mmCIF file of C-alpha atoms in Angstrom:
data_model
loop_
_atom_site.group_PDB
_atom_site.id
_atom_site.type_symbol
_atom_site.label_atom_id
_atom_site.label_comp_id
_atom_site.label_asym_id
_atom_site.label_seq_id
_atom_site.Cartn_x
_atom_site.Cartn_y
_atom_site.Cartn_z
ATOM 1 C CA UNK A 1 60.021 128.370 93.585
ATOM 2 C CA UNK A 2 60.854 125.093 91.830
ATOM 3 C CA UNK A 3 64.526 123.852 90.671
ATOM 4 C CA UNK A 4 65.604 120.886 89.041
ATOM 5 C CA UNK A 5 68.191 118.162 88.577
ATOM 6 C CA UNK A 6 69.547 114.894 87.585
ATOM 7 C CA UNK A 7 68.825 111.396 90.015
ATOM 8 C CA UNK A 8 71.449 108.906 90.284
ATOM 9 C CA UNK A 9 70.295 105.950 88.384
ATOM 10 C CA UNK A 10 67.068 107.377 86.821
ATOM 11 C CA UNK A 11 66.946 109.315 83.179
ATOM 12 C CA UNK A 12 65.478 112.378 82.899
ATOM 13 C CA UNK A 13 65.044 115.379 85.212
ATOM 14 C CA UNK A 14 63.420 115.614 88.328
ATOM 15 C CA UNK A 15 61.845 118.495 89.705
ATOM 16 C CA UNK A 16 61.332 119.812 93.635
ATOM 17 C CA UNK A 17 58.847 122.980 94.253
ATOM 18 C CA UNK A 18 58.978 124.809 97.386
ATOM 19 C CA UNK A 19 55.496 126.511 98.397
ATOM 20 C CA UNK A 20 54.476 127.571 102.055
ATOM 21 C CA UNK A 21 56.876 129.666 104.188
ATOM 22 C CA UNK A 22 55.561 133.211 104.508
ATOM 23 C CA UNK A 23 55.980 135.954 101.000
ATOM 24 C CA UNK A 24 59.892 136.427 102.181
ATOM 25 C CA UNK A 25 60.656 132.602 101.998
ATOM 26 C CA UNK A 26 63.119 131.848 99.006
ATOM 27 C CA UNK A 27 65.365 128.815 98.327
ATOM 28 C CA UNK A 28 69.150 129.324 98.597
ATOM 29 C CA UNK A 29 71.211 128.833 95.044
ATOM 30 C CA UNK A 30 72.793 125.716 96.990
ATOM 31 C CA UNK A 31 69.509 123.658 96.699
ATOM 32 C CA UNK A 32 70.016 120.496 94.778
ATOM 33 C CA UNK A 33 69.984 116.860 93.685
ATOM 34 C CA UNK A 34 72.983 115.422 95.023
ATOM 35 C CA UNK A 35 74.644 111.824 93.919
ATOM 36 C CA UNK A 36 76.551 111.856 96.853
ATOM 37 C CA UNK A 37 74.879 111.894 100.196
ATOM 38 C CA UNK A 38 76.092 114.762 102.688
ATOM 39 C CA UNK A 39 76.445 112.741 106.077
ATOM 40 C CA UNK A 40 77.366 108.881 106.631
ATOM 41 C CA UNK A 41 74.145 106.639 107.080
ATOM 42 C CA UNK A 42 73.076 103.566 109.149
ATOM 43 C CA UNK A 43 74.901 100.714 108.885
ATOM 44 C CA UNK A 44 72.596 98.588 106.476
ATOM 45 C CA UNK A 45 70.706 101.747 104.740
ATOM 46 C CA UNK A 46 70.687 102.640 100.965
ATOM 47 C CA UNK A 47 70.335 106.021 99.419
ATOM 48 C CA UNK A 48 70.822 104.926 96.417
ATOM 49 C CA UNK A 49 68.880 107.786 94.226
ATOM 50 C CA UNK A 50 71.191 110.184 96.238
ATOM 51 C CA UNK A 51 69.756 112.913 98.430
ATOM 52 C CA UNK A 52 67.848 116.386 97.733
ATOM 53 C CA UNK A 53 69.063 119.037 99.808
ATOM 54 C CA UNK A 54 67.879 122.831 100.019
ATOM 55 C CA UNK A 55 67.996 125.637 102.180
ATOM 56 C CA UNK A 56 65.326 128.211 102.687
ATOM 57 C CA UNK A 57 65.836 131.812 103.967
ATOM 58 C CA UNK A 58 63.191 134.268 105.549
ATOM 59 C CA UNK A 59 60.028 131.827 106.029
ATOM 60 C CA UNK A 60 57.772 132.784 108.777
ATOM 61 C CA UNK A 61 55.602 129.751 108.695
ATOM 62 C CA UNK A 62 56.112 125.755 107.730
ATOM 63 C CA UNK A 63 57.366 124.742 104.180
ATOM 64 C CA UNK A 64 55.942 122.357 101.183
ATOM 65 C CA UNK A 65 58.252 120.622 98.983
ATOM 66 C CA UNK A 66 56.944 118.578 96.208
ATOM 67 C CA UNK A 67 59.466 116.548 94.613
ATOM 68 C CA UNK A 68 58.624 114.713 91.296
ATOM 69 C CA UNK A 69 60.951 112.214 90.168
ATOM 70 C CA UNK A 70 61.182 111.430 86.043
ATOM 71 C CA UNK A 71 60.555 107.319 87.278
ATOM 72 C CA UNK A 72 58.346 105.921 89.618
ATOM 73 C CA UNK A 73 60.353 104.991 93.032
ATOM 74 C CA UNK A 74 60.149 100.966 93.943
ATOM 75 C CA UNK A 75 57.675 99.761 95.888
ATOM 76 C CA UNK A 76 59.247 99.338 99.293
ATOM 77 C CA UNK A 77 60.988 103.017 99.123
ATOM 78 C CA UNK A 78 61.384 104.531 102.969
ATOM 79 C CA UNK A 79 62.073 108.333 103.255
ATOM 80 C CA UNK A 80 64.730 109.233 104.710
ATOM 81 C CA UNK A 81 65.586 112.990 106.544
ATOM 82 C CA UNK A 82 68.908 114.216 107.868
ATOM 83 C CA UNK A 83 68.687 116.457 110.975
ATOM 84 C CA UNK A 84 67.261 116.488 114.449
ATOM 85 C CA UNK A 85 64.842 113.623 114.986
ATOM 86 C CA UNK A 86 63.008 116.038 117.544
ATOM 87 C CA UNK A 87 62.549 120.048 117.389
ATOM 88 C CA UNK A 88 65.678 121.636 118.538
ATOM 89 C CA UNK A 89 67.663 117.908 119.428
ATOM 90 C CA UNK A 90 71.177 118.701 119.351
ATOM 91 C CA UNK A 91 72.481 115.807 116.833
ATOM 92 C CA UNK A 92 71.694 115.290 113.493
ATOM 93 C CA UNK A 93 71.361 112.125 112.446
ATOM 94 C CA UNK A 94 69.165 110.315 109.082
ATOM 95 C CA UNK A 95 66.169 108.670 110.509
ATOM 96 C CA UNK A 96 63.263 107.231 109.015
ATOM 97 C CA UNK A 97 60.763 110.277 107.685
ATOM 98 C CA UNK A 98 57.079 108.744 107.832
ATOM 99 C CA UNK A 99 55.321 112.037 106.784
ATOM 100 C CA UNK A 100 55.862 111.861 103.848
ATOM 101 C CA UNK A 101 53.489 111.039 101.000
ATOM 102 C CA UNK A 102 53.830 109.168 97.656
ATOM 103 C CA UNK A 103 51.253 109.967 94.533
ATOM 104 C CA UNK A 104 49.586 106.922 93.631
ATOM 105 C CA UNK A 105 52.214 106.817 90.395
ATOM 106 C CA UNK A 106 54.845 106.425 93.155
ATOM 107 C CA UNK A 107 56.688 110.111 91.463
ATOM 108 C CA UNK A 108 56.053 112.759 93.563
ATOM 109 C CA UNK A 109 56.644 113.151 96.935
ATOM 110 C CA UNK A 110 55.365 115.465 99.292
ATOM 111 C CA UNK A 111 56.611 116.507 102.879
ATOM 112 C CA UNK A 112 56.083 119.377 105.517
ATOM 113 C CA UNK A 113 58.957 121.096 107.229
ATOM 114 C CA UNK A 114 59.171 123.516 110.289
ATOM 115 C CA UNK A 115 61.414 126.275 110.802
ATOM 116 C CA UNK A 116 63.569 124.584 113.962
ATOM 117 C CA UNK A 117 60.839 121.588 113.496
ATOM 118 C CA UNK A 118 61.699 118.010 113.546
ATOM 119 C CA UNK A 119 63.998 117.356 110.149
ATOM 120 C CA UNK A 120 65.381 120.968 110.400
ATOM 121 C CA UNK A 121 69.182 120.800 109.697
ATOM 122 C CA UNK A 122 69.471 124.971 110.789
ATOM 123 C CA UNK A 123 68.564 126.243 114.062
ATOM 124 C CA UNK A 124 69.012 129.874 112.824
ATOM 125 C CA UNK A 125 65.190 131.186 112.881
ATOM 126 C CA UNK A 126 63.808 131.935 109.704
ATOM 127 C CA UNK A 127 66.171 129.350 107.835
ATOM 128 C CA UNK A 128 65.429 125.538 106.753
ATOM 129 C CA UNK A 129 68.095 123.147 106.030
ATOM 130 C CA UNK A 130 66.730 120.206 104.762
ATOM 131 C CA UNK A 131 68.652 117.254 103.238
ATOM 132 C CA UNK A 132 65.585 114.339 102.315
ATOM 133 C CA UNK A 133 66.668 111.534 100.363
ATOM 134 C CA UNK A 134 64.358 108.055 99.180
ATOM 135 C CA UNK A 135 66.122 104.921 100.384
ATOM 136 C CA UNK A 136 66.138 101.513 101.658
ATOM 137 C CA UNK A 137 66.813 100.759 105.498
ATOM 138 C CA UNK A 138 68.323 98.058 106.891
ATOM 139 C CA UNK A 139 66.158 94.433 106.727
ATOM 140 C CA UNK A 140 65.046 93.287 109.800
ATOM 141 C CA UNK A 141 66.228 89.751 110.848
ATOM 142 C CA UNK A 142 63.780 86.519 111.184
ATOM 143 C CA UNK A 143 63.660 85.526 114.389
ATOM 144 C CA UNK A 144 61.904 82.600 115.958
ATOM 145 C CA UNK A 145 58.430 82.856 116.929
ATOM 146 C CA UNK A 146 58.323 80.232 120.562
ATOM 147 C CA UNK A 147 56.228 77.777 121.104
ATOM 148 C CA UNK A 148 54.755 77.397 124.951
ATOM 149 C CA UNK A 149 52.786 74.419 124.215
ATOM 150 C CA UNK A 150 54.628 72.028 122.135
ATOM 151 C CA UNK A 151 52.099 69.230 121.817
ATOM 152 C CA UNK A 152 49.739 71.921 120.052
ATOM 153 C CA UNK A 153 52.209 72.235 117.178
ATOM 154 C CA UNK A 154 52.482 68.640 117.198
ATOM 155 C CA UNK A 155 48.825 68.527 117.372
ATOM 156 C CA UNK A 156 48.197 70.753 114.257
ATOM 157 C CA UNK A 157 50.779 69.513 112.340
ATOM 158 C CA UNK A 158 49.057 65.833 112.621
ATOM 159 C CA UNK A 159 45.680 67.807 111.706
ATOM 160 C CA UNK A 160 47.077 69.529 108.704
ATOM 161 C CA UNK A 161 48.854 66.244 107.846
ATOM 162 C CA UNK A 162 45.416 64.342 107.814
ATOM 163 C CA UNK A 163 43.433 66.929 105.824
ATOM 164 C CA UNK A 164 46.221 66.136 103.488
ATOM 165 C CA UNK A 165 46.282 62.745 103.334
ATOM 166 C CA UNK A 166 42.401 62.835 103.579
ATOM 167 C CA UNK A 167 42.010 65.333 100.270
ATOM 168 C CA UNK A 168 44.510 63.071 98.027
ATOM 169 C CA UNK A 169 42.363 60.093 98.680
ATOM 170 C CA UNK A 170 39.640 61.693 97.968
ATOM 171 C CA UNK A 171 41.262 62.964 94.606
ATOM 172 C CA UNK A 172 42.295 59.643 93.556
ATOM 173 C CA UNK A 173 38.551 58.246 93.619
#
């Protein structure tokens, strides 16, 4: 079962293949590519090629969806899920979704989902709501690494000092 769509701020069509689920698993007509993303996210996250969302009725067993986008992703892409962040949690919520793979072109991604699983948007048995999008969360801020002995920054900085000094005179001869 494969449908396709448009990506915010990519040209050309992407593609998203459901496999997996038992013979009676089908994708609702509601599955998508969405420019606009379903449910607020965390402060300091960007979903900024929108989200894919689907729904699959009947499945028995765990899905597959391959999605291939028509341009690579950037390098520092996180995956991002909207649903429970455990089986059966009562919130949904978009958290970070680290099972997901990226083909070496950095195109397609693939990702595992479980009826009721971790991800699952649906708790109705037998139907997956899944809304996955590729983002960017929030940077983390520098902090200060401490120094408990003080004299043994002092003491390496004077050591990388004199290498320093040492190598230039020995440049100039």
């Amino acid at each position: 079962m494969t449908v396709t769509g448009t990506v915010p701020g990519m040209a050309g069509t992407a593609t998203a293949t459901l496999s997996g689920g038992g013979s009676s698993c089908t994708l609702e007509p509601s599955t998508s590519f969405n420019s606009v993303v379903s449910a607020p996210t965390p402060a300091g996250t960007t979903l900024s090629y929108g989200e894919f969302a689907f729904q699959a009725v009947g499945c028995t067993t765990s899905v597959t969806m391959t999605l291939t986008y028509p341009e690579a992703l950037p390098m520092n892409i996180q995956f991002w899920k909207y649903g429970p962040q455990t089986a059966l949690a009562p919130v949904s919520t978009w958290f970070r979704w680290a099972s997901a793979t990226l083909s070496p072109d950095r195109k397609t991604v693939k990702y595992t989902i479980s009826d009721n699983g971790v991800g699952d948007s649906d708790p109705t048995v037998g139907k997956i709501s899944d809304p996955f999008a590729p983002g960017f969360g929030p940077l983390v801020p520098a902090s200060s690494i401490p120094v408990d002995a003080p004299w043994a920054l002092a003491s390496l900085s004077a050591l990388i000092g004199l290498f320093a000094w040492r190598r230039r005179r020995f440049m100039l001869r």
